[in-house]
């Protein structure tokens, strides 16, 4: 769940710099589990996976297009990332192109925000748990042949890293597979609405971010579209220091 929280920073950064899902289909999942039990197992399995995931490396590609007042800009940034438990993250820029304004004031601020969000105190306040969210089971679905529970989630506070929307939980692994949401709190006068979609992929025994799209509508008619692709994951204690 760490992959989504830092995207929250973009919503204010972009606008200052620059100036509903289909109904879930039926799935064959166990009928003896109520919503509370599904959430309990999800929280437990998330904690177990977090404890087991000691280190990994991976690549990311950030793309941002802004269309609207006062100008049109775009940029792209490729970075290599490393993670070491319990919350140490490092980044190295591989290539960059396009607007230097976006690169310096959006992409790099975004990376700095993720490092801040990875701190243990922030993790506890933003994890997908009953302490931070209200859960409502609204249906089931199938994604890539895997059965899913679909929850509506509502934040219990207006923490800047929280969101409201829908969460898909794998019925076998009790892992979050997809999120479609909006920020819990409007980050700026300049933003009107933001939609976020976050997808996860199973790498070995772990579920890690695979793709993120954030579309922000700006008050004076502009639109900022951010996409992040995650790839080339390598899991293992040794890989986090081998760039």
Tab-separated table of C-alpha atoms in Angstrom:
chain	number	residue	atom	x	y	z
A	1	UNK	CA	0.000	0.000	0.000
A	2	UNK	CA	3.001	2.284	0.219
A	3	UNK	CA	2.985	2.868	-3.500
A	4	UNK	CA	-0.169	4.924	-3.525
A	5	UNK	CA	0.310	7.303	-0.593
A	6	UNK	CA	3.058	9.471	-2.101
A	7	UNK	CA	0.947	10.238	-5.198
A	8	UNK	CA	-1.057	12.497	-2.887
A	9	UNK	CA	1.812	15.048	-3.027
A	10	UNK	CA	1.419	15.573	-6.767
A	11	UNK	CA	-2.026	17.104	-6.477
A	12	UNK	CA	-0.760	20.315	-4.878
A	13	UNK	CA	2.648	20.401	-6.594
A	14	UNK	CA	1.381	20.313	-10.193
A	15	UNK	CA	-1.214	23.076	-9.900
A	16	UNK	CA	1.070	25.416	-7.993
A	17	UNK	CA	3.862	24.819	-10.509
A	18	UNK	CA	1.596	25.199	-13.556
A	19	UNK	CA	-0.516	28.003	-12.293
A	20	UNK	CA	-16.546	5.667	-11.243
A	21	UNK	CA	-15.799	2.162	-11.917
A	22	UNK	CA	-18.122	-0.418	-13.547
A	23	UNK	CA	-20.168	-2.625	-11.226
A	24	UNK	CA	-18.276	-5.683	-9.993
A	25	UNK	CA	-19.113	-8.978	-11.649
A	26	UNK	CA	-19.952	-12.176	-9.820
A	27	UNK	CA	-17.080	-14.385	-8.682
A	28	UNK	CA	-16.898	-17.825	-7.113
A	29	UNK	CA	-15.375	-17.039	-3.717
A	30	UNK	CA	-15.901	-18.565	-0.263
A	31	UNK	CA	-19.325	-17.694	1.137
A	32	UNK	CA	-18.394	-18.390	4.748
A	33	UNK	CA	-16.180	-15.296	5.125
A	34	UNK	CA	-17.859	-12.083	6.217
A	35	UNK	CA	-16.452	-8.636	5.496
A	36	UNK	CA	-14.750	-8.294	8.881
A	37	UNK	CA	-12.963	-11.617	8.454
A	38	UNK	CA	-11.743	-10.692	4.964
A	39	UNK	CA	-10.357	-7.398	6.277
A	40	UNK	CA	-8.762	-9.143	9.265
A	41	UNK	CA	-7.013	-11.643	6.988
A	42	UNK	CA	-5.920	-8.885	4.613
A	43	UNK	CA	-4.316	-6.903	7.448
A	44	UNK	CA	-2.633	-10.022	8.833
A	45	UNK	CA	-1.276	-11.157	5.462
A	46	UNK	CA	-0.091	-7.635	4.637
A	47	UNK	CA	1.873	-7.559	7.879
A	48	UNK	CA	3.363	-10.988	7.191
A	49	UNK	CA	4.414	-10.023	3.666
A	50	UNK	CA	5.903	-6.739	4.918
A	51	UNK	CA	7.980	-8.640	7.469
A	52	UNK	CA	9.162	-11.145	4.856
A	53	UNK	CA	10.045	-8.535	2.229
A	54	UNK	CA	13.534	-7.569	3.319
A	55	UNK	CA	14.772	-5.890	0.141
A	56	UNK	CA	14.160	-5.374	-3.554
A	57	UNK	CA	15.227	-3.256	-6.510
A	58	UNK	CA	13.228	-2.109	-9.504
A	59	UNK	CA	12.828	0.457	-12.254
A	60	UNK	CA	10.206	3.163	-12.709
A	61	UNK	CA	9.134	5.449	-15.522
A	62	UNK	CA	7.310	8.679	-14.603
A	63	UNK	CA	5.369	10.587	-17.260
A	64	UNK	CA	3.441	13.812	-16.738
A	65	UNK	CA	1.408	15.810	-19.221
A	66	UNK	CA	-0.190	19.112	-18.265
A	67	UNK	CA	-2.682	20.716	-20.649
A	68	UNK	CA	-4.285	24.048	-19.823
A	69	UNK	CA	-3.640	27.457	-18.261
A	70	UNK	CA	-1.082	29.003	-18.454
A	71	UNK	CA	0.825	26.603	-20.762
A	72	UNK	CA	1.236	23.019	-21.902
A	73	UNK	CA	4.133	21.014	-20.548
A	74	UNK	CA	5.288	17.397	-20.378
A	75	UNK	CA	8.225	15.434	-19.011
A	76	UNK	CA	9.513	11.913	-18.433
A	77	UNK	CA	11.855	10.528	-15.786
A	78	UNK	CA	13.381	7.033	-15.455
A	79	UNK	CA	14.735	5.992	-12.070
A	80	UNK	CA	16.203	2.906	-10.463
A	81	UNK	CA	14.884	2.233	-6.973
A	82	UNK	CA	15.918	0.125	-4.014
A	83	UNK	CA	14.119	-0.788	-0.808
A	84	UNK	CA	15.475	-2.237	2.425
A	85	UNK	CA	13.301	-3.134	5.413
A	86	UNK	CA	11.833	-1.642	7.452
A	87	UNK	CA	11.475	1.561	5.406
A	88	UNK	CA	14.716	2.627	3.710
A	89	UNK	CA	14.248	3.744	0.076
A	90	UNK	CA	16.814	5.065	-2.382
A	91	UNK	CA	16.521	6.379	-5.947
A	92	UNK	CA	18.943	6.983	-8.794
A	93	UNK	CA	17.940	8.934	-11.894
A	94	UNK	CA	18.747	7.058	-15.130
A	95	UNK	CA	17.365	9.471	-17.721
A	96	UNK	CA	15.120	12.500	-18.018
A	97	UNK	CA	13.533	14.570	-20.775
A	98	UNK	CA	11.034	17.370	-21.251
A	99	UNK	CA	10.136	20.229	-18.925
A	100	UNK	CA	12.778	20.888	-16.286
A	101	UNK	CA	10.080	22.615	-14.257
A	102	UNK	CA	8.154	19.345	-13.981
A	103	UNK	CA	11.298	17.288	-13.341
A	104	UNK	CA	12.541	19.505	-10.517
A	105	UNK	CA	9.281	20.608	-8.910
A	106	UNK	CA	7.065	17.575	-9.496
A	107	UNK	CA	9.016	14.345	-10.039
A	108	UNK	CA	11.749	15.015	-7.504
A	109	UNK	CA	9.269	16.349	-4.943
A	110	UNK	CA	7.236	13.195	-5.544
A	111	UNK	CA	10.239	10.997	-4.753
A	112	UNK	CA	11.031	13.039	-1.649
A	113	UNK	CA	7.419	12.666	-0.533
A	114	UNK	CA	7.574	8.892	-0.883
A	115	UNK	CA	10.643	8.725	1.332
A	116	UNK	CA	8.799	10.787	3.939
A	117	UNK	CA	5.706	8.575	3.686
A	118	UNK	CA	7.844	5.456	4.199
A	119	UNK	CA	8.669	6.529	7.757
A	120	UNK	CA	7.213	4.163	10.317
A	121	UNK	CA	4.995	6.804	11.907
A	122	UNK	CA	3.418	7.705	8.572
A	123	UNK	CA	3.048	4.039	7.628
A	124	UNK	CA	0.983	3.304	10.713
A	125	UNK	CA	-1.285	6.306	10.093
A	126	UNK	CA	-1.856	5.464	6.421
A	127	UNK	CA	-1.993	1.662	6.235
A	128	UNK	CA	-5.185	0.069	4.932
A	129	UNK	CA	-6.522	-1.014	8.323
A	130	UNK	CA	-9.777	-0.586	10.311
A	131	UNK	CA	-7.973	2.005	12.431
A	132	UNK	CA	-7.608	4.269	9.382
A	133	UNK	CA	-10.574	3.260	7.190
A	134	UNK	CA	-14.191	2.144	7.288
A	135	UNK	CA	-14.781	-0.905	5.076
A	136	UNK	CA	-17.986	-1.880	3.258
A	137	UNK	CA	-18.094	-5.067	1.163
A	138	UNK	CA	-19.964	-4.119	-2.032
A	139	UNK	CA	-19.421	-7.131	-4.296
A	140	UNK	CA	-17.019	-9.500	-5.971
A	141	UNK	CA	-15.056	-9.433	-9.215
A	142	UNK	CA	-12.539	-11.363	-11.315
A	143	UNK	CA	-9.211	-9.821	-12.390
A	144	UNK	CA	-6.786	-11.789	-14.575
A	145	UNK	CA	-8.611	-14.984	-13.659
A	146	UNK	CA	-8.305	-14.380	-9.912
A	147	UNK	CA	-11.352	-13.896	-7.674
A	148	UNK	CA	-11.630	-10.620	-5.793
A	149	UNK	CA	-13.576	-9.083	-2.918
A	150	UNK	CA	-14.529	-5.474	-3.693
A	151	UNK	CA	-14.712	-2.983	-0.815
A	152	UNK	CA	-15.771	0.621	-0.552
A	153	UNK	CA	-13.333	2.394	1.780
A	154	UNK	CA	-13.835	5.672	3.626
A	155	UNK	CA	-11.020	7.366	5.575
A	156	UNK	CA	-11.556	7.973	9.298
A	157	UNK	CA	-9.579	11.232	9.094
A	158	UNK	CA	-8.464	13.745	6.476
A	159	UNK	CA	-4.826	12.677	6.637
A	160	UNK	CA	-3.108	13.919	3.482
A	161	UNK	CA	-2.029	10.382	2.550
A	162	UNK	CA	-5.484	8.769	2.821
A	163	UNK	CA	-8.105	8.275	0.100
A	164	UNK	CA	-11.727	7.232	-0.467
A	165	UNK	CA	-12.908	4.834	-3.155
A	166	UNK	CA	-12.823	1.131	-4.052
A	167	UNK	CA	-10.304	-1.573	-3.179
A	168	UNK	CA	-10.028	-5.024	-4.770
A	169	UNK	CA	-8.705	-7.752	-2.427
A	170	UNK	CA	-7.490	-11.081	-3.827
A	171	UNK	CA	-9.658	-13.916	-2.451
A	172	UNK	CA	-6.722	-16.320	-2.218
A	173	UNK	CA	-3.788	-14.178	-1.081
A	174	UNK	CA	-5.826	-11.470	0.720
A	175	UNK	CA	-3.664	-8.851	-0.986
A	176	UNK	CA	-4.730	-5.556	-2.542
A	177	UNK	CA	-4.765	-5.940	-6.331
A	178	UNK	CA	-6.369	-2.680	-7.467
A	179	UNK	CA	-7.414	0.697	-6.055
A	180	UNK	CA	-9.674	3.321	-7.655
A	181	UNK	CA	-9.952	6.366	-5.428
A	182	UNK	CA	-9.891	10.086	-4.766
A	183	UNK	CA	-7.867	11.928	-2.092
A	184	UNK	CA	-9.464	12.194	1.338
A	185	UNK	CA	-8.824	15.938	1.299
A	186	UNK	CA	-8.604	18.404	-1.569
A	187	UNK	CA	-4.934	19.420	-1.496
A	188	UNK	CA	-5.287	22.903	-2.933
A	189	UNK	CA	-7.659	25.654	-3.963
A	190	UNK	CA	-6.385	25.101	-7.509
A	191	UNK	CA	-7.559	21.482	-7.785
A	192	UNK	CA	-11.157	20.542	-8.523
A	193	UNK	CA	-11.074	16.741	-8.715
A	194	UNK	CA	-8.545	13.908	-8.845
A	195	UNK	CA	-8.989	10.273	-9.868
A	196	UNK	CA	-6.331	7.714	-8.975
A	197	UNK	CA	-5.991	4.135	-10.204
A	198	UNK	CA	-3.291	1.922	-8.738
A	199	UNK	CA	-2.562	-1.634	-9.924
A	200	UNK	CA	-0.445	-4.329	-8.287
A	201	UNK	CA	1.332	-7.396	-9.657
A	202	UNK	CA	2.389	-10.595	-7.905
A	203	UNK	CA	6.171	-11.087	-7.872
A	204	UNK	CA	6.988	-14.376	-6.165
A	205	UNK	CA	5.042	-14.283	-2.909
A	206	UNK	CA	4.704	-10.495	-2.863
A	207	UNK	CA	2.272	-8.002	-4.397
A	208	UNK	CA	4.063	-4.872	-5.606
A	209	UNK	CA	2.965	-1.756	-7.558
A	210	UNK	CA	2.793	-2.202	-11.347
A	211	UNK	CA	1.034	0.910	-12.690
A	212	UNK	CA	-0.376	4.177	-11.387
A	213	UNK	CA	-2.515	6.769	-13.172
A	214	UNK	CA	-3.549	10.053	-11.546
A	215	UNK	CA	-5.709	12.557	-13.408
A	216	UNK	CA	-6.145	15.952	-11.752
A	217	UNK	CA	-8.580	18.608	-12.945
A	218	UNK	CA	-7.415	22.163	-12.292
A	219	UNK	CA	-9.844	24.932	-11.379
A	220	UNK	CA	-9.157	27.018	-14.492
A	221	UNK	CA	-9.688	24.154	-16.907
A	222	UNK	CA	-6.309	22.416	-17.053
A	223	UNK	CA	-5.660	18.691	-16.654
A	224	UNK	CA	-2.528	17.023	-15.259
A	225	UNK	CA	-2.110	13.332	-16.082
A	226	UNK	CA	0.599	11.418	-14.246
A	227	UNK	CA	1.472	7.800	-15.043
A	228	UNK	CA	4.032	5.636	-13.272
A	229	UNK	CA	5.138	2.241	-14.566
A	230	UNK	CA	7.022	-0.167	-12.279
A	231	UNK	CA	9.108	-3.018	-13.739
A	232	UNK	CA	12.284	-5.139	-13.515
A	233	UNK	CA	11.697	-6.119	-9.898
A	234	UNK	CA	14.393	-8.184	-8.213
A	235	UNK	CA	13.645	-9.445	-4.725
A	236	UNK	CA	16.338	-10.413	-2.226
A	237	UNK	CA	18.491	-9.039	0.569
A	238	UNK	CA	21.561	-8.686	-1.668
A	239	UNK	CA	19.893	-6.799	-4.510
A	240	UNK	CA	19.091	-3.633	-2.551
A	241	UNK	CA	22.732	-2.586	-2.534
A	242	UNK	CA	23.730	-3.877	-5.986
A	243	UNK	CA	22.931	-1.072	-8.428
